[in-house]
CSV table of C-alpha atoms in Angstrom, one decimal:
chain,number,residue,atom,x,y,z
R,1341,MET,CA,111.6,103.1,82.5
R,1342,ARG,CA,113.7,102.2,85.5
R,1343,SER,CA,116.4,104.6,86.7
R,1344,THR,CA,120.0,103.5,86.9
R,1345,TYR,CA,119.6,103.1,90.6
R,1346,ASP,CA,116.5,101.0,90.2
R,1347,GLN,CA,118.2,98.7,87.7
R,1348,HIS,CA,120.6,97.5,90.5
R,1349,VAL,CA,117.7,96.8,92.9
R,1350,PRO,CA,116.0,93.5,92.1
R,1351,LEU,CA,112.2,93.7,91.9
R,1352,LEU,CA,110.5,91.4,94.3
R,1353,SER,CA,107.3,89.7,93.1
R,1354,LYS,CA,105.4,91.6,95.7
R,1355,ASP,CA,106.6,94.9,94.1
R,1356,ARG,CA,105.0,94.1,90.7
R,1357,TRP,CA,101.4,93.6,89.6
R,1358,GLU,CA,100.6,90.0,89.1
R,1359,LYS,CA,97.8,88.5,86.9
R,1360,PRO,CA,94.9,86.9,88.7
R,1361,ARG,CA,94.2,83.2,88.7
R,1362,LEU,CA,92.7,81.7,85.5
R,1363,GLU,CA,89.0,82.6,85.1
R,1364,TRP,CA,89.4,85.4,87.8
R,1365,LEU,CA,89.4,89.1,87.5
R,1366,LYS,CA,91.6,91.4,89.5
R,1367,CYS,CA,90.4,94.8,90.6
R,1368,ASN,CA,92.8,97.4,91.9
R,1369,VAL,CA,91.2,100.3,93.8
R,1370,ASP,CA,92.5,103.7,94.9
R,1371,ALA,CA,91.2,107.1,96.0
R,1372,GLY,CA,92.2,110.7,95.9
R,1373,ARG,CA,90.8,113.4,98.1
R,1374,THR,CA,87.8,113.8,95.9
R,1375,THR,CA,88.0,110.8,93.5
R,1376,ILE,CA,87.8,107.0,93.6
R,1377,SER,CA,88.9,104.6,90.9
R,1378,ALA,CA,88.9,100.9,90.1
R,1379,CYS,CA,90.6,99.0,87.3
R,1380,PHE,CA,89.5,95.5,86.4
R,1381,ARG,CA,91.8,93.2,84.5
R,1382,ASN,CA,91.4,89.5,83.4
R,1383,SER,CA,93.7,86.5,83.9
R,1384,SER,CA,95.6,87.5,80.8
R,1385,GLY,CA,96.3,90.9,82.3
R,1386,GLU,CA,94.1,92.7,79.8
R,1387,PHE,CA,92.0,95.7,80.9
R,1388,THR,CA,88.3,94.8,81.0
R,1389,THR,CA,86.6,97.7,82.6
R,1390,GLU,CA,87.2,100.7,84.9
R,1391,LEU,CA,85.3,102.9,87.3
R,1392,THR,CA,86.1,106.5,88.2
R,1393,LYS,CA,83.9,108.7,90.3
R,1394,TRP,CA,84.3,112.3,91.5
R,1395,GLN,CA,83.0,113.1,94.9
R,1396,GLN,CA,81.7,116.5,95.9
R,1397,VAL,CA,82.9,116.1,99.5
R,1398,ILE,CA,86.6,115.9,100.4
R,1399,LEU,CA,87.3,112.4,101.8
R,1400,SER,CA,90.0,111.4,104.2
R,1401,ILE,CA,92.5,108.9,102.8
R,1402,ASP,CA,90.8,106.0,104.8
R,1403,GLU,CA,87.3,107.1,103.8
R,1404,GLY,CA,88.3,107.3,100.1
R,1405,GLU,CA,89.9,103.9,100.1
R,1406,VAL,CA,86.9,102.2,101.8
R,1407,TRP,CA,84.4,104.0,99.5
R,1408,ALA,CA,86.5,103.0,96.4
R,1409,LEU,CA,86.4,99.4,97.4
R,1410,LEU,CA,82.7,99.4,98.2
R,1411,GLN,CA,81.9,101.0,94.8
R,1412,ALA,CA,84.2,98.6,92.9
R,1413,MET,CA,82.4,95.6,94.6
R,1414,LYS,CA,79.0,97.0,93.7
R,1415,GLU,CA,80.1,97.5,90.1
R,1416,ALA,CA,81.5,93.9,90.0
R,1417,LYS,CA,78.3,92.5,91.4
R,1418,HIS,CA,76.2,94.6,89.0
R,1419,LYS,CA,78.2,93.4,86.0
R,1420,GLY,CA,77.8,89.8,87.1
R,1421,PHE,CA,81.5,89.2,87.9
R,1422,GLU,CA,81.7,86.2,90.1
R,1423,GLN,CA,85.4,85.7,90.8
R,1424,VAL,CA,87.2,88.9,91.7
R,1425,GLN,CA,90.3,89.6,93.7
R,1426,PHE,CA,90.2,93.2,94.9
R,1427,GLU,CA,93.5,94.8,95.8
R,1428,SER,CA,94.0,98.0,97.9
R,1429,ASP,CA,97.1,99.7,99.1
R,1430,SER,CA,95.3,100.5,102.4
R,1431,GLN,CA,96.5,98.1,105.0
R,1432,LEU,CA,94.0,99.6,107.5
R,1433,LEU,CA,91.1,98.7,105.2
R,1434,VAL,CA,92.2,95.2,104.4
R,1435,GLU,CA,92.9,94.5,108.1
R,1436,ALA,CA,89.5,95.9,109.1
R,1437,ILE,CA,87.8,93.6,106.7
R,1438,ARG,CA,89.8,90.6,107.7
R,1439,THR,CA,89.2,91.1,111.4
R,1440,LYS,CA,85.5,92.2,110.9
R,1441,ARG,CA,86.2,95.1,113.2
R,1442,ARG,CA,83.1,97.0,114.3
R,1443,ASP,CA,82.2,100.4,115.8
R,1444,ASN,CA,80.1,103.4,115.0
R,1445,SER,CA,82.6,105.2,112.7
R,1446,GLU,CA,81.7,106.0,109.1
R,1447,PHE,CA,84.8,104.0,108.0
R,1448,LEU,CA,83.7,100.8,109.8
R,1449,SER,CA,80.1,101.3,108.7
R,1450,ILE,CA,81.3,101.1,105.1
R,1451,VAL,CA,83.6,98.2,106.0
R,1452,ASN,CA,80.5,96.3,107.3
R,1453,ASP,CA,78.8,97.0,103.9
R,1454,ILE,CA,81.8,95.4,102.2
R,1455,ILE,CA,81.7,92.4,104.5
R,1456,LEU,CA,78.0,91.9,103.6
R,1457,ILE,CA,78.8,92.0,99.9
R,1458,LYS,CA,81.7,89.5,100.4
R,1459,LEU,CA,79.3,87.2,102.3
R,1460,SER,CA,76.9,87.2,99.3
R,1461,CYS,CA,79.7,86.8,96.7
R,1462,ALA,CA,81.7,83.9,98.0
R,1463,ASN,CA,84.5,84.4,95.4
R,1464,PHE,CA,85.2,88.1,96.2
R,1465,GLU,CA,88.6,88.4,97.9
R,1466,VAL,CA,90.4,91.4,99.3
R,1467,LYS,CA,94.1,91.7,99.5
R,1468,PHE,CA,96.6,94.3,100.6
R,1469,ILE,CA,99.3,95.4,98.0
R,1470,ARG,CA,102.1,97.9,98.2
R,1471,ARG,CA,101.4,101.3,96.7
R,1472,GLN,CA,103.9,100.9,93.8
R,1473,VAL,CA,101.9,97.9,92.6
R,1474,ASN,CA,98.7,100.0,92.5
R,1475,LEU,CA,99.8,102.5,89.9
R,1476,VAL,CA,97.0,102.0,87.4
R,1477,ALA,CA,94.3,102.7,89.9
R,1478,HIS,CA,96.3,105.5,91.4
R,1479,THR,CA,96.7,107.2,88.0
R,1480,LEU,CA,92.9,106.8,87.2
R,1481,ALA,CA,92.0,108.4,90.5
R,1482,ARG,CA,94.3,111.4,89.7
R,1483,ALA,CA,93.0,111.7,86.2
R,1484,ALA,CA,89.4,111.7,87.4
R,1485,ASN,CA,90.3,114.8,89.5
R,1486,SER,CA,91.5,116.8,86.5
């Protein structure tokens, strides 16, 4: 429920989750310090599958986000999903994928794995979204930790 203050502030379309295109899936990913999560929904907005994993090592925010996206892409590929729009609230991650940035860091090594999957799955897209739009994946990541 929106607070009294929120009721006077119009929601912008970029502040709300939007359904994917017809015949596509949308996957929102998020990470906690020891968990990752992904939530897949269809073009009707219906939940289709989820992925949550607990990690023994404590991850930085950036490492968690990149690991969550990689695992979600592997899951989508394993399940035979062909048209998936992945959304992350990590602008650093999305920008690293877009620019195909390279170096020897663990983060960019995993980004390169993501880029390779995208090359083999022509209809996998990655998009940045604001944190408040990513609540389902965020909640799953927190629940996996409890």
